[in-house]
Each structure stands twice: as C-alpha cells, then as structure tokens.
C-alpha cells in the first residue's frame, strides 16, 4: 500500500511508468476506449480549500475508470467539529479505496496517512502539489519527446508547486533555474536535496537570467491559498517578476510557457502570454485528467 503525499514518495522508474500510462490513457480516451479497472472502488476527496482542476479531474477520472468519487467538505464532516484526524482516517479506510486531501497544513495530510490503511494522495498542501507536477512532466514529455535535459525556468514564488518541481527534478532529469524575489525563494535544503539526487537546480538573480536557454518558462500565482493576508506585501515584492512578452523575447524561440492555473493576468503573467502561441497551459490543465487516472491506477488497482 502506497501514499502519494510528496514527490519523494515515488522513484524515477515509477514516475516514468505513471507518465507512460497517462499517455496511454490519453490516446485510448481520444479513440473512445474506456475500460473499467476501478469498478466498485470509491475515492473520497476532502477539500479544505477551493479547487477547479483537481476536483474535476479526480472526479471525472474516477468515473472514467469505472469507479466513484465523493466530494467532502471538512466543514460538513465531524472533522469540522473537532473529530480527530486519526479517527476519521481509520473510519474512511473501512468505506473507500483511496483518499485525496487538499489541506492547509501538509502535516495534517501526513498525520492522516499514518493512520490510513488505504492510499492517501496530497491534492495540494502548503508544502507541495505533487499531482500538478505529474501533469507538468507529462506536458514536457509531449512537447519535447522526453523529459531528460529539458531546462525549466521557474519565475516567482518558491511555493508548493515550485517545491514539488524541485523534488521532481532528479526523478525526471530536468534542469531548473529559479528566479524569486528576496525572501520568497524556495528552501536551500530542498535545492541541495535535488542536487544530491543528480539534478542541475540553481537560483538565478533575475527572471532574465533564469529564462536564458530555458525550454519552459513556468510561473504560478504570487498569493497562494492561505497567503491572502500577505497580499499587499507580496504584490510589492514580486514587481518585475511578471512573465511578459518582452521576457519571452529574451528566451529561445522554441520556449513554451506553463502555469498550473488559476492565473492572475497582469500579476504573474501577461494576458498576451497566456493567450499567446507559446502557451502550453491548456494542454497542461488537460493532462491533470490523464495523470490523475494513471496515479489512481498505480495506487489503487492492485490494492
Ligand atoms: N492547478 C490546480 O491544482 O488547480 P485547482 O486549484 O483548480 O485544483
Ligand atoms: N500555489 C497555488 C497553486 C494553486 C493550484 C496555491 O497554493 O494557491
């Protein structure tokens, strides 16, 4: 029985197998082939925070695999009235086959998993967003034919998505250049961990320096869910870190732009960039569905 709470929970071979399977599921879906390998299985989805892509891709993904998904708002569960995480975890283990949790605190997902006898998936926490990275890596593979040696420039906040991307670098063989304003860079220990794993991950002084020789420019919101009180300070600190058409002009002609969405046009990304011909964001969003399905098969099918 396996959990997927962090990119650290899978190895290189498993990552590659999940992405391979996601590509197969995408091809089969396009040809109208849908099988029902998860018939009779239920996924419980607990969302402490809002979601469009994660909720819908998991729910539709479970349906397309022949299973069922339950959307649970913790405020409507006894969890919202103080029932202990370890109790909820042991009870749900007896009803469903897998649990996906989007939570404010990563440590709560870890605690839930410690008491769970079924797989637990991190659907975003303050620390990581590993499901997003599976879709991103699939997108990179589709765009460049391979993940190995592809250089990604991360522009902006060293947030949950950035952290999972750093941890994925040694598994996927991607290079990373990260440009964040002072005080908002990802933790140095994480970069060192990725480097020890063999990845070329470095901080850049400016967005311009980061995008030089990049194959992908990736950005995310400046104010993540849970950071709303810091909004004013962040908007000030991130000035100059917008992915603009001018910044793209300084990158290689084949560069593609990624964003995990939701986007705030005019803040981290210009409208002309997200709507432009180099934007891969819609492909990236679609791939959430295929990678979510592959992940569910990886975690649930054999349990
Ligand atoms: N990218 C992503 O996780 O989107 P949602 O917040 O809409 O799920
Ligand atoms: N970093 C963003 C990602 C949203 C999918 C957040 O945590 O709000």
PDB file of C-alpha atoms and ligand atoms in Angstrom:
ATOM      1  CA  UNK A   1       0.000   0.000   0.000  1.00  0.00           C
ATOM      2  CA  UNK A   2       1.461   3.333  -1.089  1.00  0.00           C
ATOM      3  CA  UNK A   3       0.702   7.008  -0.460  1.00  0.00           C
ATOM      4  CA  UNK A   4       1.433   9.958  -2.776  1.00  0.00           C
ATOM      5  CA  UNK A   5       1.910  12.899  -0.446  1.00  0.00           C
ATOM      6  CA  UNK A   6       5.226  14.140  -1.744  1.00  0.00           C
ATOM      7  CA  UNK A   7       7.292  13.760  -4.916  1.00  0.00           C
ATOM      8  CA  UNK A   8       9.639  11.885  -2.555  1.00  0.00           C
ATOM      9  CA  UNK A   9       7.088   9.034  -2.442  1.00  0.00           C
ATOM     10  CA  UNK A  10       7.907   7.710  -5.918  1.00  0.00           C
ATOM     11  CA  UNK A  11      11.154   6.843  -7.682  1.00  0.00           C
ATOM     12  CA  UNK A  12      12.409   7.533 -11.190  1.00  0.00           C
ATOM     13  CA  UNK A  13      11.036   4.308 -12.679  1.00  0.00           C
ATOM     14  CA  UNK A  14       7.629   4.773 -11.060  1.00  0.00           C
ATOM     15  CA  UNK A  15       7.385   8.370 -12.297  1.00  0.00           C
ATOM     16  CA  UNK A  16       8.183   7.285 -15.793  1.00  0.00           C
ATOM     17  CA  UNK A  17       5.645   4.402 -15.600  1.00  0.00           C
ATOM     18  CA  UNK A  18       2.869   6.730 -14.365  1.00  0.00           C
ATOM     19  CA  UNK A  19       3.525   9.200 -17.189  1.00  0.00           C
ATOM     20  CA  UNK A  20       3.706   6.404 -19.752  1.00  0.00           C
ATOM     21  CA  UNK A  21       0.360   5.092 -18.516  1.00  0.00           C
ATOM     22  CA  UNK A  22      -1.148   8.590 -18.607  1.00  0.00           C
ATOM     23  CA  UNK A  23      -0.110   8.880 -22.278  1.00  0.00           C
ATOM     24  CA  UNK A  24      -1.771   5.513 -22.985  1.00  0.00           C
ATOM     25  CA  UNK A  25      -4.967   6.627 -21.202  1.00  0.00           C
ATOM     26  CA  UNK A  26      -4.967   9.881 -23.198  1.00  0.00           C
ATOM     27  CA  UNK A  27      -4.636   8.012 -26.506  1.00  0.00           C
ATOM     28  CA  UNK A  28      -7.314   5.490 -25.573  1.00  0.00           C
ATOM     29  CA  UNK A  29      -9.736   8.202 -24.446  1.00  0.00           C
ATOM     30  CA  UNK A  30      -9.236  10.042 -27.740  1.00  0.00           C
ATOM     31  CA  UNK A  31     -10.181   6.848 -29.592  1.00  0.00           C
ATOM     32  CA  UNK A  32     -13.254   6.352 -27.412  1.00  0.00           C
ATOM     33  CA  UNK A  33     -11.784   3.428 -25.449  1.00  0.00           C
ATOM     34  CA  UNK A  34     -12.753   3.492 -21.776  1.00  0.00           C
ATOM     35  CA  UNK A  35     -12.283   0.403 -19.603  1.00  0.00           C
ATOM     36  CA  UNK A  36     -13.497   0.000 -16.008  1.00  0.00           C
ATOM     37  CA  UNK A  37     -10.478  -1.179 -13.987  1.00  0.00           C
ATOM     38  CA  UNK A  38     -11.670   0.610 -10.830  1.00  0.00           C
ATOM     39  CA  UNK A  39     -15.244  -0.669 -10.913  1.00  0.00           C
ATOM     40  CA  UNK A  40     -16.640  -0.878  -7.388  1.00  0.00           C
ATOM     41  CA  UNK A  41     -13.916   1.412  -5.986  1.00  0.00           C
ATOM     42  CA  UNK A  42     -14.578   4.788  -4.351  1.00  0.00           C
ATOM     43  CA  UNK A  43     -12.263   7.778  -3.962  1.00  0.00           C
ATOM     44  CA  UNK A  44     -13.033  10.184  -1.086  1.00  0.00           C
ATOM     45  CA  UNK A  45     -11.893  13.761  -1.795  1.00  0.00           C
ATOM     46  CA  UNK A  46     -11.535  16.102   1.183  1.00  0.00           C
ATOM     47  CA  UNK A  47     -11.126  19.767   0.187  1.00  0.00           C
ATOM     48  CA  UNK A  48     -10.245  22.367   2.838  1.00  0.00           C
ATOM     49  CA  UNK A  49      -9.528  24.855   0.018  1.00  0.00           C
ATOM     50  CA  UNK A  50     -11.165  25.725  -3.310  1.00  0.00           C
ATOM     51  CA  UNK A  51     -10.387  23.770  -6.474  1.00  0.00           C
ATOM     52  CA  UNK A  52     -11.440  23.533 -10.099  1.00  0.00           C
ATOM     53  CA  UNK A  53      -8.884  21.297 -11.834  1.00  0.00           C
ATOM     54  CA  UNK A  54      -8.004  18.921  -9.011  1.00  0.00           C
ATOM     55  CA  UNK A  55     -11.589  18.262  -8.006  1.00  0.00           C
ATOM     56  CA  UNK A  56     -12.939  17.822 -11.514  1.00  0.00           C
ATOM     57  CA  UNK A  57     -10.033  15.801 -12.898  1.00  0.00           C
ATOM     58  CA  UNK A  58     -10.135  13.349  -9.999  1.00  0.00           C
ATOM     59  CA  UNK A  59     -13.927  13.083 -10.083  1.00  0.00           C
ATOM     60  CA  UNK A  60     -14.134  12.618 -13.858  1.00  0.00           C
ATOM     61  CA  UNK A  61     -11.045  10.396 -13.774  1.00  0.00           C
ATOM     62  CA  UNK A  62     -12.622   8.057 -11.226  1.00  0.00           C
ATOM     63  CA  UNK A  63     -15.853   7.963 -13.279  1.00  0.00           C
ATOM     64  CA  UNK A  64     -13.970   7.146 -16.480  1.00  0.00           C
ATOM     65  CA  UNK A  65     -12.142   4.289 -14.720  1.00  0.00           C
ATOM     66  CA  UNK A  66     -15.476   2.805 -13.654  1.00  0.00           C
ATOM     67  CA  UNK A  67     -15.263   3.965 -10.031  1.00  0.00           C
ATOM     68  CA  UNK A  68     -16.963   6.626  -7.952  1.00  0.00           C
ATOM     69  CA  UNK A  69     -15.717   9.831  -6.292  1.00  0.00           C
ATOM     70  CA  UNK A  70     -17.119  11.536  -3.200  1.00  0.00           C
ATOM     71  CA  UNK A  71     -16.590  15.274  -2.700  1.00  0.00           C
ATOM     72  CA  UNK A  72     -16.304  16.019   1.016  1.00  0.00           C
ATOM     73  CA  UNK A  73     -16.175  19.432   2.626  1.00  0.00           C
ATOM     74  CA  UNK A  74     -14.493  19.029   6.022  1.00  0.00           C
ATOM     75  CA  UNK A  75     -16.821  21.719   7.392  1.00  0.00           C
ATOM     76  CA  UNK A  76     -19.724  19.321   6.765  1.00  0.00           C
ATOM     77  CA  UNK A  77     -17.875  16.391   8.299  1.00  0.00           C
ATOM     78  CA  UNK A  78     -17.325  15.817  12.001  1.00  0.00           C
ATOM     79  CA  UNK A  79     -13.699  16.824  11.295  1.00  0.00           C
ATOM     80  CA  UNK A  80     -15.068  20.388  11.213  1.00  0.00           C
ATOM     81  CA  UNK A  81     -16.426  19.907  14.748  1.00  0.00           C
ATOM     82  CA  UNK A  82     -13.172  18.596  16.144  1.00  0.00           C
ATOM     83  CA  UNK A  83     -13.254  14.874  15.356  1.00  0.00           C
ATOM     84  CA  UNK A  84      -9.649  13.741  15.374  1.00  0.00           C
ATOM     85  CA  UNK A  85      -7.862  13.192  12.076  1.00  0.00           C
ATOM     86  CA  UNK A  86      -6.723   9.728  13.172  1.00  0.00           C
ATOM     87  CA  UNK A  87     -10.330   8.700  13.866  1.00  0.00           C
ATOM     88  CA  UNK A  88     -11.663   9.986  10.530  1.00  0.00           C
ATOM     89  CA  UNK A  89      -8.767   8.259   8.770  1.00  0.00           C
ATOM     90  CA  UNK A  90      -9.465   4.853  10.306  1.00  0.00           C
ATOM     91  CA  UNK A  91     -13.196   5.116   9.590  1.00  0.00           C
ATOM     92  CA  UNK A  92     -12.796   6.171   5.936  1.00  0.00           C
ATOM     93  CA  UNK A  93     -10.298   3.317   5.443  1.00  0.00           C
ATOM     94  CA  UNK A  94     -13.236   0.956   6.002  1.00  0.00           C
ATOM     95  CA  UNK A  95     -15.517   2.616   3.431  1.00  0.00           C
ATOM     96  CA  UNK A  96     -13.444   3.713   0.444  1.00  0.00           C
ATOM     97  CA  UNK A  97     -10.383   2.597  -1.561  1.00  0.00           C
ATOM     98  CA  UNK A  98      -8.396   5.842  -1.643  1.00  0.00           C
ATOM     99  CA  UNK A  99      -8.470   9.346  -0.139  1.00  0.00           C
ATOM    100  CA  UNK A 100      -7.344  12.604  -1.754  1.00  0.00           C
ATOM    101  CA  UNK A 101      -6.848  15.562   0.597  1.00  0.00           C
ATOM    102  CA  UNK A 102      -6.319  19.259  -0.172  1.00  0.00           C
ATOM    103  CA  UNK A 103      -5.291  20.829   3.118  1.00  0.00           C
ATOM    104  CA  UNK A 104      -3.749  23.969   4.550  1.00  0.00           C
ATOM    105  CA  UNK A 105      -1.222  22.005   6.580  1.00  0.00           C
ATOM    106  CA  UNK A 106       0.956  19.356   4.976  1.00  0.00           C
ATOM    107  CA  UNK A 107       1.495  17.830   8.432  1.00  0.00           C
ATOM    108  CA  UNK A 108      -2.250  17.101   8.679  1.00  0.00           C
ATOM    109  CA  UNK A 109      -2.118  15.039   5.480  1.00  0.00           C
ATOM    110  CA  UNK A 110       0.899  13.171   6.863  1.00  0.00           C
ATOM    111  CA  UNK A 111      -0.938  12.521  10.112  1.00  0.00           C
ATOM    112  CA  UNK A 112      -3.994  11.307   8.218  1.00  0.00           C
ATOM    113  CA  UNK A 113      -1.793   8.933   6.178  1.00  0.00           C
ATOM    114  CA  UNK A 114      -0.122   7.490   9.286  1.00  0.00           C
ATOM    115  CA  UNK A 115      -3.485   6.120  10.411  1.00  0.00           C
ATOM    116  CA  UNK A 116      -4.790   5.125   6.997  1.00  0.00           C
ATOM    117  CA  UNK A 117      -4.821   1.575   5.672  1.00  0.00           C
ATOM    118  CA  UNK A 118      -5.675   2.852   2.153  1.00  0.00           C
ATOM    119  CA  UNK A 119      -3.625   5.100  -0.183  1.00  0.00           C
ATOM    120  CA  UNK A 120      -3.647   8.840   0.604  1.00  0.00           C
ATOM    121  CA  UNK A 121      -2.991  11.443  -2.119  1.00  0.00           C
ATOM    122  CA  UNK A 122      -1.898  15.037  -1.492  1.00  0.00           C
ATOM    123  CA  UNK A 123      -4.180  17.216  -3.643  1.00  0.00           C
ATOM    124  CA  UNK A 124      -2.161  20.333  -2.595  1.00  0.00           C
ATOM    125  CA  UNK A 125      -0.818  21.476   0.746  1.00  0.00           C
ATOM    126  CA  UNK A 126       1.229  24.442   1.946  1.00  0.00           C
ATOM    127  CA  UNK A 127       4.366  22.418   1.141  1.00  0.00           C
ATOM    128  CA  UNK A 128       3.710  20.506  -2.063  1.00  0.00           C
ATOM    129  CA  UNK A 129       1.455  19.927  -5.054  1.00  0.00           C
ATOM    130  CA  UNK A 130       2.793  16.637  -6.452  1.00  0.00           C
ATOM    131  CA  UNK A 131      -0.276  15.803  -8.619  1.00  0.00           C
ATOM    132  CA  UNK A 132       0.282  19.051 -10.528  1.00  0.00           C
ATOM    133  CA  UNK A 133       3.855  18.067 -11.270  1.00  0.00           C
ATOM    134  CA  UNK A 134       2.821  14.728 -12.797  1.00  0.00           C
ATOM    135  CA  UNK A 135       0.720  16.648 -15.361  1.00  0.00           C
ATOM    136  CA  UNK A 136       3.520  19.171 -15.921  1.00  0.00           C
ATOM    137  CA  UNK A 137       6.079  16.460 -16.612  1.00  0.00           C
ATOM    138  CA  UNK A 138       3.702  14.692 -18.985  1.00  0.00           C
ATOM    139  CA  UNK A 139       3.265  18.014 -20.817  1.00  0.00           C
ATOM    140  CA  UNK A 140       7.042  18.455 -21.031  1.00  0.00           C
ATOM    141  CA  UNK A 141       7.372  14.923 -22.415  1.00  0.00           C
ATOM    142  CA  UNK A 142       4.720  15.616 -25.034  1.00  0.00           C
ATOM    143  CA  UNK A 143       6.294  18.926 -26.027  1.00  0.00           C
ATOM    144  CA  UNK A 144       9.911  17.737 -26.204  1.00  0.00           C
ATOM    145  CA  UNK A 145       9.602  13.958 -26.668  1.00  0.00           C
ATOM    146  CA  UNK A 146      11.497  13.373 -23.407  1.00  0.00           C
ATOM    147  CA  UNK A 147      11.934  14.999 -20.002  1.00  0.00           C
ATOM    148  CA  UNK A 148      15.677  14.380 -19.804  1.00  0.00           C
ATOM    149  CA  UNK A 149      17.759  17.551 -20.032  1.00  0.00           C
ATOM    150  CA  UNK A 150      14.777  19.885 -20.555  1.00  0.00           C
ATOM    151  CA  UNK A 151      15.510  23.212 -18.849  1.00  0.00           C
ATOM    152  CA  UNK A 152      12.676  24.809 -16.867  1.00  0.00           C
ATOM    153  CA  UNK A 153      12.837  28.410 -15.641  1.00  0.00           C
ATOM    154  CA  UNK A 154      10.606  28.981 -12.607  1.00  0.00           C
ATOM    155  CA  UNK A 155       9.711  32.667 -12.233  1.00  0.00           C
ATOM    156  CA  UNK A 156       8.100  33.829  -8.981  1.00  0.00           C
ATOM    157  CA  UNK A 157       7.173  32.357  -5.643  1.00  0.00           C
ATOM    158  CA  UNK A 158       9.118  29.408  -4.210  1.00  0.00           C
ATOM    159  CA  UNK A 159       5.747  27.907  -3.273  1.00  0.00           C
ATOM    160  CA  UNK A 160       4.165  24.442  -3.055  1.00  0.00           C
ATOM    161  CA  UNK A 161       4.254  23.886  -6.845  1.00  0.00           C
ATOM    162  CA  UNK A 162       7.873  25.064  -7.039  1.00  0.00           C
ATOM    163  CA  UNK A 163       8.891  22.767  -4.167  1.00  0.00           C
ATOM    164  CA  UNK A 164       7.377  19.693  -5.802  1.00  0.00           C
ATOM    165  CA  UNK A 165       9.040  20.658  -9.072  1.00  0.00           C
ATOM    166  CA  UNK A 166      12.424  20.841  -7.337  1.00  0.00           C
ATOM    167  CA  UNK A 167      11.917  17.390  -5.792  1.00  0.00           C
ATOM    168  CA  UNK A 168      10.854  16.039  -9.202  1.00  0.00           C
ATOM    169  CA  UNK A 169      13.967  17.344 -10.980  1.00  0.00           C
ATOM    170  CA  UNK A 170      16.238  14.364 -10.164  1.00  0.00           C
ATOM    171  CA  UNK A 171      13.440  11.883 -10.978  1.00  0.00           C
ATOM    172  CA  UNK A 172      12.623  13.472 -14.336  1.00  0.00           C
ATOM    173  CA  UNK A 173      16.126  14.585 -15.309  1.00  0.00           C
ATOM    174  CA  UNK A 174      15.020  18.188 -15.856  1.00  0.00           C
ATOM    175  CA  UNK A 175      17.249  21.221 -15.137  1.00  0.00           C
ATOM    176  CA  UNK A 176      15.796  24.073 -13.090  1.00  0.00           C
ATOM    177  CA  UNK A 177      16.601  27.791 -12.911  1.00  0.00           C
ATOM    178  CA  UNK A 178      14.615  29.606 -10.246  1.00  0.00           C
ATOM    179  CA  UNK A 179      14.184  33.392 -10.052  1.00  0.00           C
ATOM    180  CA  UNK A 180      12.343  34.592  -6.935  1.00  0.00           C
ATOM    181  CA  UNK A 181      12.378  37.957  -5.161  1.00  0.00           C
ATOM    182  CA  UNK A 182      14.434  38.141  -1.952  1.00  0.00           C
ATOM    183  CA  UNK A 183      12.637  36.322   0.847  1.00  0.00           C
ATOM    184  CA  UNK A 184      10.469  34.241  -1.491  1.00  0.00           C
ATOM    185  CA  UNK A 185      12.976  31.706  -2.825  1.00  0.00           C
ATOM    186  CA  UNK A 186      12.357  28.009  -2.115  1.00  0.00           C
ATOM    187  CA  UNK A 187      14.320  26.490   0.810  1.00  0.00           C
ATOM    188  CA  UNK A 188      18.016  25.954   0.097  1.00  0.00           C
ATOM    189  CA  UNK A 189      17.849  22.469   1.687  1.00  0.00           C
ATOM    190  CA  UNK A 190      15.386  21.378  -0.994  1.00  0.00           C
ATOM    191  CA  UNK A 191      17.673  22.591  -3.767  1.00  0.00           C
ATOM    192  CA  UNK A 192      20.574  20.769  -2.136  1.00  0.00           C
ATOM    193  CA  UNK A 193      18.473  17.602  -1.872  1.00  0.00           C
ATOM    194  CA  UNK A 194      17.687  17.764  -5.609  1.00  0.00           C
ATOM    195  CA  UNK A 195      21.351  18.369  -6.404  1.00  0.00           C
ATOM    196  CA  UNK A 196      22.411  15.373  -4.310  1.00  0.00           C
ATOM    197  CA  UNK A 197      19.961  13.379  -6.454  1.00  0.00           C
ATOM    198  CA  UNK A 198      21.924  14.483  -9.521  1.00  0.00           C
ATOM    199  CA  UNK A 199      19.752  17.359 -10.751  1.00  0.00           C
ATOM    200  CA  UNK A 200      21.058  20.682 -12.060  1.00  0.00           C
ATOM    201  CA  UNK A 201      18.951  23.077  -9.948  1.00  0.00           C
ATOM    202  CA  UNK A 202      20.128  26.660  -9.375  1.00  0.00           C
ATOM    203  CA  UNK A 203      18.838  30.002  -8.219  1.00  0.00           C
ATOM    204  CA  UNK A 204      19.080  32.863 -10.729  1.00  0.00           C
ATOM    205  CA  UNK A 205      19.435  36.532  -9.795  1.00  0.00           C
ATOM    206  CA  UNK A 206      16.820  37.806 -12.250  1.00  0.00           C
ATOM    207  CA  UNK A 207      13.971  36.422 -14.406  1.00  0.00           C
ATOM    208  CA  UNK A 208      16.021  37.339 -17.474  1.00  0.00           C
ATOM    209  CA  UNK A 209      18.945  35.255 -16.277  1.00  0.00           C
ATOM    210  CA  UNK A 210      16.630  32.314 -15.473  1.00  0.00           C
ATOM    211  CA  UNK A 211      14.951  32.223 -18.898  1.00  0.00           C
ATOM    212  CA  UNK A 212      18.215  32.293 -20.849  1.00  0.00           C
ATOM    213  CA  UNK A 213      18.495  28.833 -22.526  1.00  0.00           C
ATOM    214  CA  UNK A 214      15.185  27.733 -20.984  1.00  0.00           C
ATOM    215  CA  UNK A 215      12.886  25.341 -22.863  1.00  0.00           C
ATOM    216  CA  UNK A 216       9.984  26.056 -20.496  1.00  0.00           C
ATOM    217  CA  UNK A 217       9.052  29.175 -18.530  1.00  0.00           C
ATOM    218  CA  UNK A 218       6.815  28.234 -15.611  1.00  0.00           C
ATOM    219  CA  UNK A 219       5.036  30.613 -13.248  1.00  0.00           C
ATOM    220  CA  UNK A 220       2.314  30.497 -10.598  1.00  0.00           C
ATOM    221  CA  UNK A 221       0.309  32.991  -8.548  1.00  0.00           C
ATOM    222  CA  UNK A 222       2.081  35.384  -6.201  1.00  0.00           C
ATOM    223  CA  UNK A 223      -0.544  34.880  -3.498  1.00  0.00           C
ATOM    224  CA  UNK A 224      -1.295  31.222  -2.862  1.00  0.00           C
ATOM    225  CA  UNK A 225      -4.326  29.995  -0.949  1.00  0.00           C
ATOM    226  CA  UNK A 226      -3.559  30.642   2.700  1.00  0.00           C
ATOM    227  CA  UNK A 227      -1.272  33.639   1.947  1.00  0.00           C
ATOM    228  CA  UNK A 228      -4.092  36.146   1.410  1.00  0.00           C
ATOM    229  CA  UNK A 229      -3.125  38.298   4.406  1.00  0.00           C
ATOM    230  CA  UNK A 230       0.285  38.922   2.800  1.00  0.00           C
ATOM    231  CA  UNK A 231      -1.250  40.109  -0.480  1.00  0.00           C
ATOM    232  CA  UNK A 232      -0.132  43.751  -0.364  1.00  0.00           C
ATOM    233  CA  UNK A 233       3.450  42.938   0.644  1.00  0.00           C
ATOM    234  CA  UNK A 234       3.667  40.224  -1.977  1.00  0.00           C
ATOM    235  CA  UNK A 235       2.375  42.388  -4.830  1.00  0.00           C
ATOM    236  CA  UNK A 236       5.103  44.874  -3.963  1.00  0.00           C
ATOM    237  CA  UNK A 237       7.857  42.261  -3.598  1.00  0.00           C
ATOM    238  CA  UNK A 238       7.038  40.480  -6.865  1.00  0.00           C
ATOM    239  CA  UNK A 239       7.134  43.606  -9.029  1.00  0.00           C
ATOM    240  CA  UNK A 240       9.380  42.827 -12.001  1.00  0.00           C
ATOM    241  CA  UNK A 241       8.633  39.091 -11.859  1.00  0.00           C
ATOM    242  CA  UNK A 242       5.739  39.105 -14.350  1.00  0.00           C
ATOM    243  CA  UNK A 243       6.142  36.728 -17.303  1.00  0.00           C
ATOM    244  CA  UNK A 244       5.762  39.271 -20.096  1.00  0.00           C
ATOM    245  CA  UNK A 245       6.017  39.110 -23.887  1.00  0.00           C
ATOM    246  CA  UNK A 246       9.264  41.117 -23.518  1.00  0.00           C
ATOM    247  CA  UNK A 247      10.729  38.448 -21.206  1.00  0.00           C
ATOM    248  CA  UNK A 248       9.747  35.751 -23.717  1.00  0.00           C
ATOM    249  CA  UNK A 249      11.610  37.638 -26.430  1.00  0.00           C
ATOM    250  CA  UNK A 250      14.845  37.164 -24.479  1.00  0.00           C
ATOM    251  CA  UNK A 251      14.322  33.349 -24.305  1.00  0.00           C
ATOM    252  CA  UNK A 252      14.946  30.783 -27.051  1.00  0.00           C
ATOM    253  CA  UNK A 253      12.451  30.818 -29.938  1.00  0.00           C
ATOM    254  CA  UNK A 254      11.127  27.334 -29.076  1.00  0.00           C
ATOM    255  CA  UNK A 255      10.305  28.197 -25.435  1.00  0.00           C
ATOM    256  CA  UNK A 256       6.875  27.126 -24.063  1.00  0.00           C
ATOM    257  CA  UNK A 257       5.033  28.769 -21.175  1.00  0.00           C
ATOM    258  CA  UNK A 258       3.428  26.836 -18.359  1.00  0.00           C
ATOM    259  CA  UNK A 259       1.164  27.867 -15.470  1.00  0.00           C
ATOM    260  CA  UNK A 260      -0.627  25.462 -13.146  1.00  0.00           C
ATOM    261  CA  UNK A 261      -3.678  27.781 -13.015  1.00  0.00           C
ATOM    262  CA  UNK A 262      -5.694  29.584 -11.724  1.00  0.00           C
ATOM    263  CA  UNK A 263      -3.873  32.570 -13.279  1.00  0.00           C
ATOM    264  CA  UNK A 264      -3.970  36.226 -12.310  1.00  0.00           C
ATOM    265  CA  UNK A 265      -3.437  38.055 -15.581  1.00  0.00           C
ATOM    266  CA  UNK A 266      -1.500  41.259 -15.070  1.00  0.00           C
ATOM    267  CA  UNK A 267       0.232  39.897 -11.952  1.00  0.00           C
ATOM    268  CA  UNK A 268       2.447  36.834 -12.558  1.00  0.00           C
ATOM    269  CA  UNK A 269       1.603  36.570 -16.268  1.00  0.00           C
ATOM    270  CA  UNK A 270       0.540  38.910 -19.063  1.00  0.00           C
ATOM    271  CA  UNK A 271      -2.687  38.210 -20.898  1.00  0.00           C
ATOM    272  CA  UNK A 272      -0.810  38.205 -24.226  1.00  0.00           C
ATOM    273  CA  UNK A 273       1.492  35.445 -22.923  1.00  0.00           C
ATOM    274  CA  UNK A 274      -1.134  33.088 -21.523  1.00  0.00           C
ATOM    275  CA  UNK A 275      -3.245  33.576 -24.673  1.00  0.00           C
ATOM    276  CA  UNK A 276      -0.209  33.502 -26.969  1.00  0.00           C
ATOM    277  CA  UNK A 277       1.065  30.754 -29.247  1.00  0.00           C
ATOM    278  CA  UNK A 278       3.769  29.670 -26.783  1.00  0.00           C
ATOM    279  CA  UNK A 279       1.260  28.959 -24.027  1.00  0.00           C
ATOM    280  CA  UNK A 280       1.032  25.274 -23.064  1.00  0.00           C
ATOM    281  CA  UNK A 281      -1.329  25.887 -20.146  1.00  0.00           C
ATOM    282  CA  UNK A 282      -4.453  24.283 -21.615  1.00  0.00           C
ATOM    283  CA  UNK A 283      -2.555  21.134 -22.523  1.00  0.00           C
ATOM    284  CA  UNK A 284      -1.091  21.158 -19.021  1.00  0.00           C
ATOM    285  CA  UNK A 285      -4.578  21.503 -17.475  1.00  0.00           C
ATOM    286  CA  UNK A 286      -5.958  18.678 -19.656  1.00  0.00           C
ATOM    287  CA  UNK A 287      -3.097  16.432 -18.616  1.00  0.00           C
ATOM    288  CA  UNK A 288      -4.258  16.662 -14.996  1.00  0.00           C
ATOM    289  CA  UNK A 289      -7.060  14.281 -16.002  1.00  0.00           C
ATOM    290  CA  UNK A 290      -4.799  11.700 -17.631  1.00  0.00           C
ATOM    291  CA  UNK A 291      -2.129  11.760 -14.910  1.00  0.00           C
ATOM    292  CA  UNK A 292      -4.741  11.637 -12.121  1.00  0.00           C
ATOM    293  CA  UNK A 293      -6.168   8.487 -13.752  1.00  0.00           C
ATOM    294  CA  UNK A 294      -2.706   6.926 -14.099  1.00  0.00           C
ATOM    295  CA  UNK A 295      -1.937   7.768 -10.463  1.00  0.00           C
ATOM    296  CA  UNK A 296      -5.217   6.197  -9.289  1.00  0.00           C
ATOM    297  CA  UNK A 297      -4.400   3.027 -11.235  1.00  0.00           C
ATOM    298  CA  UNK A 298      -0.867   2.996  -9.773  1.00  0.00           C
ATOM    299  CA  UNK A 299      -2.122   3.364  -6.179  1.00  0.00           C
ATOM    300  CA  UNK A 300      -5.483   1.601  -6.186  1.00  0.00           C
ATOM    301  CA  UNK A 301      -5.671  -1.038  -8.922  1.00  0.00           C
ATOM    302  CA  UNK A 302      -3.544  -3.658  -7.182  1.00  0.00           C
ATOM    303  CA  UNK A 303      -4.674  -2.972  -3.593  1.00  0.00           C
TER     304      UNK A 303
HETATM  305  N1  LIG B   1      -3.795  23.654 -10.590  1.00  0.00           N
HETATM  306  C1  LIG B   1      -4.713  23.301  -9.664  1.00  0.00           C
HETATM  307  O1  LIG B   1      -4.469  22.491  -8.759  1.00  0.00           O
HETATM  308  O2  LIG B   1      -5.918  23.899  -9.835  1.00  0.00           O
HETATM  309  P1  LIG B   1      -7.144  23.859  -8.829  1.00  0.00           P
HETATM  310  O3  LIG B   1      -6.774  24.698  -7.635  1.00  0.00           O
HETATM  311  O4  LIG B   1      -8.279  24.451  -9.617  1.00  0.00           O
HETATM  312  O5  LIG B   1      -7.408  22.437  -8.423  1.00  0.00           O
HETATM  313  N1  LIG B   2       0.318  27.898  -5.437  1.00  0.00           N
HETATM  314  C1  LIG B   2      -1.103  27.899  -5.666  1.00  0.00           C
HETATM  315  C2  LIG B   2      -1.467  26.751  -6.556  1.00  0.00           C
HETATM  316  C3  LIG B   2      -2.926  26.616  -6.866  1.00  0.00           C
HETATM  317  C4  LIG B   2      -3.226  25.407  -7.687  1.00  0.00           C
HETATM  318  C5  LIG B   2      -1.839  27.821  -4.341  1.00  0.00           C
HETATM  319  O1  LIG B   2      -1.389  27.087  -3.456  1.00  0.00           O
HETATM  320  O2  LIG B   2      -2.846  28.508  -4.185  1.00  0.00           O
END
